[in-house]
Amino acid sequence: MAGSVILIIALSLFGLAVAFFYMKKVTSIPIDLGLNPEESGKLKAIHGAIAEGAMAFLKQEYKVLLWFVLGFAVVIGLLTDNAETQGTNEGWYTAFAFIYGAAISILSGYIGMKVATAGNARTTVSARNGLADAFGVAINSGAVMGFALVSLATLGMISIYLVMKHLLVDVPNNVLMEVIAGFGLGGSTIALFARVGGGIFTKAADVGADLVGKVEKGIPEDDPRNPAVIADNVGDNVGDVAGMGADLFGSCAESTCAALVISAVAFASDVNAMVYPIMITAVGIVVSLVTKIVSQMLVTVSAEDKVGKALKMLLGVSTALMVVAIYFVTTMMIPATFEINGVAYTNMGVYWCFLAGLLAGLAVGFLTEYYTSTEYAPVREIAKSCETGAATNIIFGLALGYKSTVLPYIAIAIAIFTSWHLAGMYGIAIASIGMLGTLVIALMIDAYGPVADNAGGIAEMAGLDKEVRRRTDILDAAGNTTAAIGKGFAIGAAILTSLALFSAFITSAQSLMRALPKYGADYNLVNHITLLDPVVYTALFIGAVLPFLFSAMTMKSVGSAAFDMIEEVRRQFRTIPGLMEGTGRPDYATCVAISTKAALREMIAPGVLIIGTPLLAGFLFGVQAVAGILAGSLVAGGVLAISSSNSGGAWDNAKKYIEKGNHGGKGSECHKAAVVGDTVGDPLKDTSGPSLNILIKLSAILSLVFAPFFVNFGGQLL
Amino acid sequence: MAGSVILIIALSLFGLAVAFFYMKKVTSIPIDLGLNPEESGKLKAIHGAIAEGAMAFLKQEYKVLLWFVLGFAVVIGLLTDNAETQGTNEGWYTAFAFIYGAAISILSGYIGMKVATAGNARTTVSARNGLADAFGVAINSGAVMGFALVSLATLGMISIYLVMKHLLVDVPNNVLMEVIAGFGLGGSTIALFARVGGGIFTKAADVGADLVGKVEKGIPEDDPRNPAVIADNVGDNVGDVAGMGADLFGSCAESTCAALVISAVAFASDVNAMVYPIMITAVGIVVSLVTKIVSQMLVTVSAEDKVGKALKMLLGVSTALMVVAIYFVTTMMIPATFEINGVAYTNMGVYWCFLAGLLAGLAVGFLTEYYTSTEYAPVREIAKSCETGAATNIIFGLALGYKSTVLPYIAIAIAIFTSWHLAGMYGIAIASIGMLGTLVIALMIDAYGPVADNAGGIAEMAGLDKEVRRRTDILDAAGNTTAAIGKGFAIGAAILTSLALFSAFITSAQSLMRALPKYGADYNLVNHITLLDPVVYTALFIGAVLPFLFSAMTMKSVGSAAFDMIEEVRRQFRTIPGLMEGTGRPDYATCVAISTKAALREMIAPGVLIIGTPLLAGFLFGVQAVAGILAGSLVAGGVLAISSSNSGGAWDNAKKYIEKGNHGGKGSECHKAAVVGDTVGDPLKDTSGPSLNILIKLSAILSLVFAPFFVNFGGQLL
């Protein structure tokens, strides 16, 4: 076994140990630390309800997914072998890799959810001792998620690589890598359902809780009398922890798979160079641990303004360390010069691709912050527009979202152009891994957010001191800003990953086609995916409407799921005696069950759309149609994703800005207009926007895995 | 001179005569027919104010455009000659064609505006005699616009063809056609400013009049006390007559230019076949006259429900007649078989391309009606969603817009695919002409709408009998439905035209490149615009954000122009004594001037964006970058255009549906939520949506005209 392979395994196991360490650190805190018996009882009950609700949802979701994954694995096994082209029959190996990837994604989500629901109440009780303690618990909970997920990803990828290399000895390298791409597809399929389902769950609960509780009944947010309040808190975990984790696990697995498929051509016999993409992520584990320790020493969360600083310090230090570390990794693992398809590249070029991705990711992240933070002009302009009513607020918010796509797209375009120039399609894949370079830290901060948010809800519901809630609110607010940056990274990485997968798909399809007599060994697929080809251009149009249809479906799903929830909450207020007075006990579990049921019901149709469209188009119109659809949906989907997220984020923060007392403050006409914007933005920023990331990536990796199917059986109507 | 050329000239002159005939018919009605002196005085004053305001705007706009057109003509003259490639120096001829196209577009808009402002008051007074009389005047006013514009277009195109053929005798046919493409660019440039400027004018006036008049002061719509009421009526003419006319004139000229450029290769010596694209439109003149006469005999507008029938009869008869007429035209003018770039096609194939375009246009039109009419489920669902507030209304409306792009795109994709299959890129150009096959009728109905709308406003302001207003409202409502169908045609035609122009651009650029030693005679440009080319893919991303940025700019322009108007109307109510009581006289002219100023100010930046981006990208990154930008902005822009128009239309009609007494009717909470949606939809459906048509087409024809510039001087940064 090559030294680099051993090192990756060692780093992965080390990362798991770190995750375990932080897990212990969190759970070692007594859940009712310093509370009197009455408070303790209340808190335990609430904490239990949230944890149970979250697990109940996951269990239901995984039950559905189990059957889907098994069924789809059979489809993969049957359709993706290369018997007709390369004489190999590796479809069932791909199916196995698919199940393996799905299983690891599920495991990561499960761990994240476990620690998030363990950390929330502990953050609450620690907040009684001060900001620093609470921050420590929340960020350590996030760290468990970050280290566990990334370590499982690298361990999963290196192990599937080793297993498949061992099992498929006579198979060409590129076919081997296609089998491994099944791993990425598995992760991405889970991500699809986790993102869409989680997004619908969380928004249905949120809207239901707000509309009946806050608006109709006039009780405050997170009031324990509100039957949907537990579902709302469960939703934060389901959407922002499990959904987001699955999404980023998918990105990580997919960009690595794309890089592996391309490097299979370049580094056929050089194992070190081949596993370099996995090594980047594995090195990130150590770098992140060092970052966490160093940041803790540099910033003590002693006061309100230090929280944001501490989070940004984490991002800054990890970026700087990665820039240095990957320089050495690259020069050691990649040959000084190498060739892909006859073009010569250098290892320094590859390093610059990594940097291009990392910098573009930072740029997109900070642009997201610029467009969605109350600190800058765009959100303040939105807030001001509320003075002339809800309609102007919506118009300005939509315009902001549209406009905010320009600079991120230019940043991504520059990254694409330079890395393509420096290392071809391999460069794009490396750039996308670069964009995920600080993945552990990104996950840590992302999971920190819902933990802090939940902690505030628990404090409120358990009736703890106001000061506790104030402290958790500070943690939550700082988390929102950095979460916006993380969202930017996620979209950027999805776009680059998808582009790399697209090129891997073309490379793979071309080599399969060349083996068929009807195309011949000289067939150049690239010359058949031009902008003047009727099939390609027509498919480009079809691809471009996919994200819009998908968004429409998920937006309306939130609407109808929220409707079910509203009905149930109204029913409880009507039929349970003494609920409003605080003497009756609300039926939290039914609300959780309703959100669960709605989420599972509504996630099917968009899922079928994303998976079915490329398969059907390829079957009917062949590889060219698939290529057109991928390009169309990538280009249009990316714009829509960024604009949806940013419009939603800006409306949310414009409302918060007004609530701070600007433009008339809470309760004014202006505030009412802002609330309309916030409600419109919720499904955009938390459901349809982030789900588009998955659409972009999933259709691309799906096409890569099904390339043999398209080549052998595609184009029935041509 | 070939017989077909003479026939086209004869048909064009005949069309102008028909237009003149209908003009006389309209103006022969006394403007104060049957009114008492007091009514007569009021009506004349109001009519005069609208006509003056409209002309004042046009005059100001044309003054700005004159300088722009002359300046841009110099740029064209200097940059688009082919001296380095084909030894010809035809830049200044192109510049001349550009000015000629711009001048004819301006003339068409002017005629349309003249007759619309002459027809509005005459429709009002005729409505006193009954529905049939009023309908007759309004539709005859529309007929003037339809016949005049189309005849001027065919006359302009055939004359520029003859003049340039005479002047440029030694020049290859394809270069000749590129010069003629300057004509299309001229028309399109005017269309850009007319659409954007007109759209901003009309919405600023509309919002200003509604927000202060209806909402703040509580006076009814079209109340003469409202200072912005004249500007509002002027806006209907400026936006829906002049703007829409220029848009469709541009589409007609551009699709014909695209067909001409491609047929220059196929039919080098066959003049009949060459001018076939112009003949289709010219034949439409006679067909439309027959249609109008036949329809009048078949449907008498005796009752309310007959109005819509009469309008749809016009569309139906003209479609049927065109299907028959063009069959004979095609078999007579196009050789049974012919070759383009070595591929053989048939004249029957060409005929089917025409049909594919016509049918796709109908399909898109009726789908638009389905998604935006109160008769069908989508709008009713939006209306119902208003019950849970403005936010759900917005979410459902956005989702409807997104979803409504799918079927039109599929219809267009089928048209593209079949016509490409049947006659290559020539087929696409013919399909786009087919989509505009019933152009005279489409223009007739489109211009009829604002005339009927204005007529109602005049009736209200002049204080005529309630029955008059009721009758004009019936005319107006029927016009709105058919206008929605016309909007669908316009977007579909823009997409197909742009695609045809795109292919003409590639064809033209390739032949220019082959003449340069650095590319060589075998250079195949098509193989350099693949989806795996870094420049192309990067440019695809940049192209995709253009429509979003453009929409953001125009949406915000409406906002800030409306803001100016609101301030002015508030000022007048505050400072003019007795205004509210009806004793003081509002200062209509200042409101018109404010809308004019804002429109002219705000149209500059989006204009520069559209024209500047392809030129800059081509200069810096060459032909491939331009190709990517065109494809990206076409694909993304089309979706955004359809979704913006349909969301806006659905919100508008959902409000009207509620006002009819559904879901609580006027004044209910539900209605208030619907008003928010309507206000959000206004700039989407009347400004940014329709302007996107122009973005799509203009950037394509611009690239075609500037192909020599890109080939000779482009790619400075590569």
PDB file of C-alpha atoms in Angstrom, chain A residues 55-259:
ATOM      1  CA  MET A  55     -34.934  11.159  15.418  1.00  0.00           C
ATOM      2  CA  ALA A  56     -38.509  10.275  14.530  1.00  0.00           C
ATOM      3  CA  PHE A  57     -38.208  12.279  11.334  1.00  0.00           C
ATOM      4  CA  LEU A  58     -34.852  10.764  10.447  1.00  0.00           C
ATOM      5  CA  LYS A  59     -36.202   7.280  11.075  1.00  0.00           C
ATOM      6  CA  GLN A  60     -39.209   7.854   8.822  1.00  0.00           C
ATOM      7  CA  GLU A  61     -37.064   9.467   6.165  1.00  0.00           C
ATOM      8  CA  TYR A  62     -34.471   6.714   6.204  1.00  0.00           C
ATOM      9  CA  LYS A  63     -37.194   4.109   5.955  1.00  0.00           C
ATOM     10  CA  VAL A  64     -38.386   5.680   2.717  1.00  0.00           C
ATOM     11  CA  LEU A  65     -34.836   6.167   1.506  1.00  0.00           C
ATOM     12  CA  LEU A  66     -33.849   2.578   2.281  1.00  0.00           C
ATOM     13  CA  TRP A  67     -36.315   1.272  -0.269  1.00  0.00           C
ATOM     14  CA  PHE A  68     -35.464   3.963  -2.751  1.00  0.00           C
ATOM     15  CA  VAL A  69     -31.730   3.329  -2.452  1.00  0.00           C
ATOM     16  CA  LEU A  70     -32.155  -0.416  -2.825  1.00  0.00           C
ATOM     17  CA  GLY A  71     -34.475  -0.030  -5.795  1.00  0.00           C
ATOM     18  CA  PHE A  72     -32.239   2.469  -7.493  1.00  0.00           C
ATOM     19  CA  ALA A  73     -29.225   0.273  -6.819  1.00  0.00           C
ATOM     20  CA  VAL A  74     -30.903  -2.486  -8.831  1.00  0.00           C
ATOM     21  CA  VAL A  75     -31.494  -0.025 -11.680  1.00  0.00           C
ATOM     22  CA  ILE A  76     -27.826   0.978 -11.529  1.00  0.00           C
ATOM     23  CA  GLY A  77     -26.713  -2.623 -11.434  1.00  0.00           C
ATOM     24  CA  LEU A  78     -28.778  -3.500 -14.481  1.00  0.00           C
ATOM     25  CA  LEU A  79     -28.155  -0.451 -16.623  1.00  0.00           C
ATOM     26  CA  THR A  80     -24.607   0.728 -16.061  1.00  0.00           C
ATOM     27  CA  ASP A  81     -22.434  -2.180 -17.080  1.00  0.00           C
ATOM     28  CA  ASN A  82     -20.055  -1.834 -19.974  1.00  0.00           C
ATOM     29  CA  ALA A  83     -20.567  -5.295 -21.399  1.00  0.00           C
ATOM     30  CA  GLU A  84     -21.160  -4.081 -24.918  1.00  0.00           C
ATOM     31  CA  THR A  85     -18.336  -1.615 -25.030  1.00  0.00           C
ATOM     32  CA  GLN A  86     -15.419  -2.616 -22.911  1.00  0.00           C
ATOM     33  CA  GLY A  87     -16.327  -6.200 -22.173  1.00  0.00           C
ATOM     34  CA  THR A  88     -16.586  -5.531 -18.469  1.00  0.00           C
ATOM     35  CA  ASN A  89     -19.602  -6.062 -16.323  1.00  0.00           C
ATOM     36  CA  GLU A  90     -19.142  -3.671 -13.467  1.00  0.00           C
ATOM     37  CA  GLY A  91     -22.721  -2.436 -13.035  1.00  0.00           C
ATOM     38  CA  TRP A  92     -23.235  -4.276  -9.762  1.00  0.00           C
ATOM     39  CA  TYR A  93     -19.968  -2.945  -8.386  1.00  0.00           C
ATOM     40  CA  THR A  94     -21.242   0.542  -9.130  1.00  0.00           C
ATOM     41  CA  ALA A  95     -24.468  -0.355  -7.365  1.00  0.00           C
ATOM     42  CA  PHE A  96     -22.470  -1.444  -4.343  1.00  0.00           C
ATOM     43  CA  ALA A  97     -20.467   1.790  -4.338  1.00  0.00           C
ATOM     44  CA  PHE A  98     -23.767   3.657  -4.575  1.00  0.00           C
ATOM     45  CA  ILE A  99     -25.201   1.928  -1.512  1.00  0.00           C
ATOM     46  CA  TYR A 100     -21.954   2.483   0.357  1.00  0.00           C
ATOM     47  CA  GLY A 101     -21.987   6.209  -0.434  1.00  0.00           C
ATOM     48  CA  ALA A 102     -25.622   6.480   0.589  1.00  0.00           C
ATOM     49  CA  ALA A 103     -24.960   4.652   3.839  1.00  0.00           C
ATOM     50  CA  ILE A 104     -22.068   6.909   4.795  1.00  0.00           C
ATOM     51  CA  SER A 105     -24.107   9.996   3.979  1.00  0.00           C
ATOM     52  CA  ILE A 106     -26.907   8.718   6.192  1.00  0.00           C
ATOM     53  CA  LEU A 107     -24.448   7.944   8.977  1.00  0.00           C
ATOM     54  CA  SER A 108     -22.964  11.455   8.765  1.00  0.00           C
ATOM     55  CA  GLY A 109     -26.385  13.040   8.939  1.00  0.00           C
ATOM     56  CA  TYR A 110     -27.294  10.838  11.892  1.00  0.00           C
ATOM     57  CA  ILE A 111     -24.173  11.780  13.840  1.00  0.00           C
ATOM     58  CA  GLY A 112     -24.689  15.469  13.107  1.00  0.00           C
ATOM     59  CA  MET A 113     -28.259  15.314  14.289  1.00  0.00           C
ATOM     60  CA  LYS A 114     -27.354  13.380  17.435  1.00  0.00           C
ATOM     61  CA  VAL A 115     -24.751  15.873  18.538  1.00  0.00           C
ATOM     62  CA  ALA A 116     -26.848  18.883  17.551  1.00  0.00           C
ATOM     63  CA  THR A 117     -29.740  17.679  19.692  1.00  0.00           C
ATOM     64  CA  ALA A 118     -27.319  16.857  22.501  1.00  0.00           C
ATOM     65  CA  GLY A 119     -25.585  20.229  22.263  1.00  0.00           C
ATOM     66  CA  ASN A 120     -28.615  22.513  22.143  1.00  0.00           C
ATOM     67  CA  ALA A 121     -29.807  22.130  25.766  1.00  0.00           C
ATOM     68  CA  ARG A 122     -26.224  22.059  27.021  1.00  0.00           C
ATOM     69  CA  THR A 123     -25.579  25.357  25.274  1.00  0.00           C
ATOM     70  CA  THR A 124     -28.622  26.728  27.060  1.00  0.00           C
ATOM     71  CA  VAL A 125     -27.471  25.734  30.516  1.00  0.00           C
ATOM     72  CA  SER A 126     -23.884  26.796  29.836  1.00  0.00           C
ATOM     73  CA  ALA A 127     -25.143  30.215  28.790  1.00  0.00           C
ATOM     74  CA  ARG A 128     -26.065  30.786  32.429  1.00  0.00           C
ATOM     75  CA  ASN A 129     -22.322  30.796  33.215  1.00  0.00           C
ATOM     76  CA  GLY A 130     -21.507  33.256  30.437  1.00  0.00           C
ATOM     77  CA  LEU A 131     -21.092  33.773  26.738  1.00  0.00           C
ATOM     78  CA  ALA A 132     -17.743  31.976  26.481  1.00  0.00           C
ATOM     79  CA  ASP A 133     -19.077  28.731  27.959  1.00  0.00           C
ATOM     80  CA  ALA A 134     -22.121  28.691  25.705  1.00  0.00           C
ATOM     81  CA  PHE A 135     -20.034  29.484  22.649  1.00  0.00           C
ATOM     82  CA  GLY A 136     -17.676  26.652  23.538  1.00  0.00           C
ATOM     83  CA  VAL A 137     -20.465  24.074  23.742  1.00  0.00           C
ATOM     84  CA  ALA A 138     -22.116  25.195  20.521  1.00  0.00           C
ATOM     85  CA  ILE A 139     -18.906  25.300  18.522  1.00  0.00           C
ATOM     86  CA  ASN A 140     -17.775  21.942  19.925  1.00  0.00           C
ATOM     87  CA  SER A 141     -21.089  20.427  18.823  1.00  0.00           C
ATOM     88  CA  GLY A 142     -20.415  21.820  15.364  1.00  0.00           C
ATOM     89  CA  ALA A 143     -16.898  20.435  15.481  1.00  0.00           C
ATOM     90  CA  VAL A 144     -18.228  16.904  16.001  1.00  0.00           C
ATOM     91  CA  MET A 145     -20.261  17.241  12.824  1.00  0.00           C
ATOM     92  CA  GLY A 146     -17.354  18.756  10.884  1.00  0.00           C
ATOM     93  CA  PHE A 147     -14.698  16.238  11.862  1.00  0.00           C
ATOM     94  CA  ALA A 148     -16.982  13.208  11.723  1.00  0.00           C
ATOM     95  CA  LEU A 149     -18.455  13.988   8.330  1.00  0.00           C
ATOM     96  CA  VAL A 150     -15.186  14.835   6.601  1.00  0.00           C
ATOM     97  CA  SER A 151     -13.366  11.871   8.124  1.00  0.00           C
ATOM     98  CA  LEU A 152     -16.132   9.516   7.089  1.00  0.00           C
ATOM     99  CA  ALA A 153     -16.007  10.978   3.586  1.00  0.00           C
ATOM    100  CA  THR A 154     -12.266  10.495   3.150  1.00  0.00           C
ATOM    101  CA  LEU A 155     -12.358   7.082   4.787  1.00  0.00           C
ATOM    102  CA  GLY A 156     -15.271   6.073   2.580  1.00  0.00           C
ATOM    103  CA  MET A 157     -13.587   7.218  -0.587  1.00  0.00           C
ATOM    104  CA  ILE A 158     -10.205   5.681   0.086  1.00  0.00           C
ATOM    105  CA  SER A 159     -11.765   2.400   1.180  1.00  0.00           C
ATOM    106  CA  ILE A 160     -14.018   2.122  -1.853  1.00  0.00           C
ATOM    107  CA  TYR A 161     -10.990   2.908  -4.005  1.00  0.00           C
ATOM    108  CA  LEU A 162      -8.957   0.136  -2.370  1.00  0.00           C
ATOM    109  CA  VAL A 163     -11.783  -2.398  -2.438  1.00  0.00           C
ATOM    110  CA  MET A 164     -12.663  -1.781  -6.061  1.00  0.00           C
ATOM    111  CA  LYS A 165      -9.037  -1.761  -7.162  1.00  0.00           C
ATOM    112  CA  HIS A 166      -8.688  -5.136  -5.487  1.00  0.00           C
ATOM    113  CA  LEU A 167     -11.894  -6.574  -6.950  1.00  0.00           C
ATOM    114  CA  LEU A 168     -11.618  -5.182 -10.462  1.00  0.00           C
ATOM    115  CA  VAL A 169      -8.046  -5.986 -11.360  1.00  0.00           C
ATOM    116  CA  ASP A 170      -8.441  -6.386 -15.126  1.00  0.00           C
ATOM    117  CA  VAL A 171     -10.466  -3.291 -15.648  1.00  0.00           C
ATOM    118  CA  PRO A 172      -9.028  -0.087 -17.148  1.00  0.00           C
ATOM    119  CA  ASN A 173      -8.452   2.709 -14.669  1.00  0.00           C
ATOM    120  CA  ASN A 174     -11.149   4.975 -16.038  1.00  0.00           C
ATOM    121  CA  VAL A 175     -13.821   2.294 -15.669  1.00  0.00           C
ATOM    122  CA  LEU A 176     -12.634   1.705 -12.118  1.00  0.00           C
ATOM    123  CA  MET A 177     -13.167   5.366 -11.387  1.00  0.00           C
ATOM    124  CA  GLU A 178     -16.626   5.325 -12.901  1.00  0.00           C
ATOM    125  CA  VAL A 179     -17.528   2.557 -10.492  1.00  0.00           C
ATOM    126  CA  ILE A 180     -16.255   4.738  -7.665  1.00  0.00           C
ATOM    127  CA  ALA A 181     -18.415   7.579  -8.982  1.00  0.00           C
ATOM    128  CA  GLY A 182     -21.329   5.460  -7.749  1.00  0.00           C
ATOM    129  CA  PHE A 183     -20.163   6.443  -4.252  1.00  0.00           C
ATOM    130  CA  GLY A 184     -20.675  10.097  -5.099  1.00  0.00           C
ATOM    131  CA  LEU A 185     -24.076   9.357  -6.579  1.00  0.00           C
ATOM    132  CA  GLY A 186     -25.091   7.596  -3.364  1.00  0.00           C
ATOM    133  CA  GLY A 187     -24.098  10.591  -1.264  1.00  0.00           C
ATOM    134  CA  SER A 188     -25.832  12.970  -3.612  1.00  0.00           C
ATOM    135  CA  THR A 189     -29.087  11.002  -3.729  1.00  0.00           C
ATOM    136  CA  ILE A 190     -29.368  11.121   0.045  1.00  0.00           C
ATOM    137  CA  ALA A 191     -28.501  14.798  -0.091  1.00  0.00           C
ATOM    138  CA  LEU A 192     -31.348  15.439  -2.497  1.00  0.00           C
ATOM    139  CA  PHE A 193     -33.965  13.960  -0.229  1.00  0.00           C
ATOM    140  CA  ALA A 194     -32.387  15.339   2.931  1.00  0.00           C
ATOM    141  CA  ARG A 195     -32.249  18.865   1.510  1.00  0.00           C
ATOM    142  CA  VAL A 196     -35.680  18.877  -0.053  1.00  0.00           C
ATOM    143  CA  GLY A 197     -37.393  16.951   2.744  1.00  0.00           C
ATOM    144  CA  GLY A 198     -35.563  18.858   5.470  1.00  0.00           C
ATOM    145  CA  GLY A 199     -36.256  22.170   3.770  1.00  0.00           C
ATOM    146  CA  ILE A 200     -39.966  21.459   3.527  1.00  0.00           C
ATOM    147  CA  PHE A 201     -40.132  20.177   7.119  1.00  0.00           C
ATOM    148  CA  THR A 202     -38.448  23.193   8.627  1.00  0.00           C
ATOM    149  CA  LYS A 203     -40.395  25.818   6.659  1.00  0.00           C
ATOM    150  CA  ALA A 204     -43.775  24.161   7.156  1.00  0.00           C
ATOM    151  CA  ALA A 205     -43.187  24.116  10.910  1.00  0.00           C
ATOM    152  CA  ASP A 206     -41.817  27.643  10.929  1.00  0.00           C
ATOM    153  CA  VAL A 207     -44.664  29.166   8.931  1.00  0.00           C
ATOM    154  CA  GLY A 208     -47.279  27.173  10.867  1.00  0.00           C
ATOM    155  CA  ALA A 209     -45.847  28.232  14.229  1.00  0.00           C
ATOM    156  CA  ASP A 210     -45.545  31.884  13.211  1.00  0.00           C
ATOM    157  CA  LEU A 211     -48.810  32.344  11.376  1.00  0.00           C
ATOM    158  CA  VAL A 212     -51.115  30.872  13.979  1.00  0.00           C
ATOM    159  CA  GLY A 213     -49.043  31.534  17.091  1.00  0.00           C
ATOM    160  CA  LYS A 214     -47.530  34.949  16.507  1.00  0.00           C
ATOM    161  CA  VAL A 215     -50.022  36.491  14.082  1.00  0.00           C
ATOM    162  CA  GLU A 216     -53.390  34.967  14.990  1.00  0.00           C
ATOM    163  CA  LYS A 217     -52.960  34.298  18.709  1.00  0.00           C
ATOM    164  CA  GLY A 218     -50.435  37.011  19.460  1.00  0.00           C
ATOM    165  CA  ILE A 219     -48.152  34.840  21.615  1.00  0.00           C
ATOM    166  CA  PRO A 220     -44.379  35.345  21.387  1.00  0.00           C
ATOM    167  CA  GLU A 221     -41.917  33.247  19.368  1.00  0.00           C
ATOM    168  CA  ASP A 222     -40.837  29.950  20.979  1.00  0.00           C
ATOM    169  CA  ASP A 223     -43.753  30.093  23.419  1.00  0.00           C
ATOM    170  CA  PRO A 224     -44.348  26.592  24.864  1.00  0.00           C
ATOM    171  CA  ARG A 225     -48.130  26.994  24.431  1.00  0.00           C
ATOM    172  CA  ASN A 226     -47.658  26.904  20.650  1.00  0.00           C
ATOM    173  CA  PRO A 227     -48.191  23.298  19.497  1.00  0.00           C
ATOM    174  CA  ALA A 228     -45.845  23.763  16.484  1.00  0.00           C
ATOM    175  CA  VAL A 229     -42.965  25.127  18.535  1.00  0.00           C
ATOM    176  CA  ILE A 230     -41.228  21.791  18.999  1.00  0.00           C
ATOM    177  CA  ALA A 231     -41.639  20.983  15.304  1.00  0.00           C
ATOM    178  CA  ASP A 232     -40.080  24.370  14.560  1.00  0.00           C
ATOM    179  CA  ASN A 233     -37.019  23.550  16.655  1.00  0.00           C
ATOM    180  CA  VAL A 234     -36.834  20.043  15.211  1.00  0.00           C
ATOM    181  CA  GLY A 235     -36.928  21.674  11.780  1.00  0.00           C
ATOM    182  CA  ASP A 236     -33.752  23.648  12.447  1.00  0.00           C
ATOM    183  CA  ASN A 237     -31.918  20.394  13.059  1.00  0.00           C
ATOM    184  CA  VAL A 238     -33.551  18.540  10.200  1.00  0.00           C
ATOM    185  CA  GLY A 239     -32.960  21.269   7.640  1.00  0.00           C
ATOM    186  CA  ASP A 240     -29.795  23.049   8.693  1.00  0.00           C
ATOM    187  CA  VAL A 241     -27.868  20.158  10.227  1.00  0.00           C
ATOM    188  CA  ALA A 242     -28.880  16.959   8.443  1.00  0.00           C
ATOM    189  CA  GLY A 243     -29.827  18.594   5.129  1.00  0.00           C
ATOM    190  CA  MET A 244     -26.855  20.885   4.904  1.00  0.00           C
ATOM    191  CA  GLY A 245     -24.451  18.149   6.041  1.00  0.00           C
ATOM    192  CA  ALA A 246     -25.704  15.745   3.393  1.00  0.00           C
ATOM    193  CA  ASP A 247     -25.381  18.498   0.805  1.00  0.00           C
ATOM    194  CA  LEU A 248     -21.749  19.227   1.627  1.00  0.00           C
ATOM    195  CA  PHE A 249     -20.917  15.533   2.012  1.00  0.00           C
ATOM    196  CA  GLY A 250     -22.272  15.147  -1.509  1.00  0.00           C
ATOM    197  CA  SER A 251     -20.201  18.051  -2.844  1.00  0.00           C
ATOM    198  CA  CYS A 252     -17.074  16.678  -1.252  1.00  0.00           C
ATOM    199  CA  ALA A 253     -17.636  13.148  -2.579  1.00  0.00           C
ATOM    200  CA  GLU A 254     -18.630  14.336  -6.022  1.00  0.00           C
ATOM    201  CA  SER A 255     -15.819  16.785  -6.619  1.00  0.00           C
ATOM    202  CA  THR A 256     -13.370  14.133  -5.475  1.00  0.00           C
ATOM    203  CA  CYS A 257     -14.982  11.562  -7.790  1.00  0.00           C
ATOM    204  CA  ALA A 258     -14.752  13.981 -10.700  1.00  0.00           C
ATOM    205  CA  ALA A 259     -11.084  14.575  -9.993  1.00  0.00           C
TER     206      ALA A 259
END
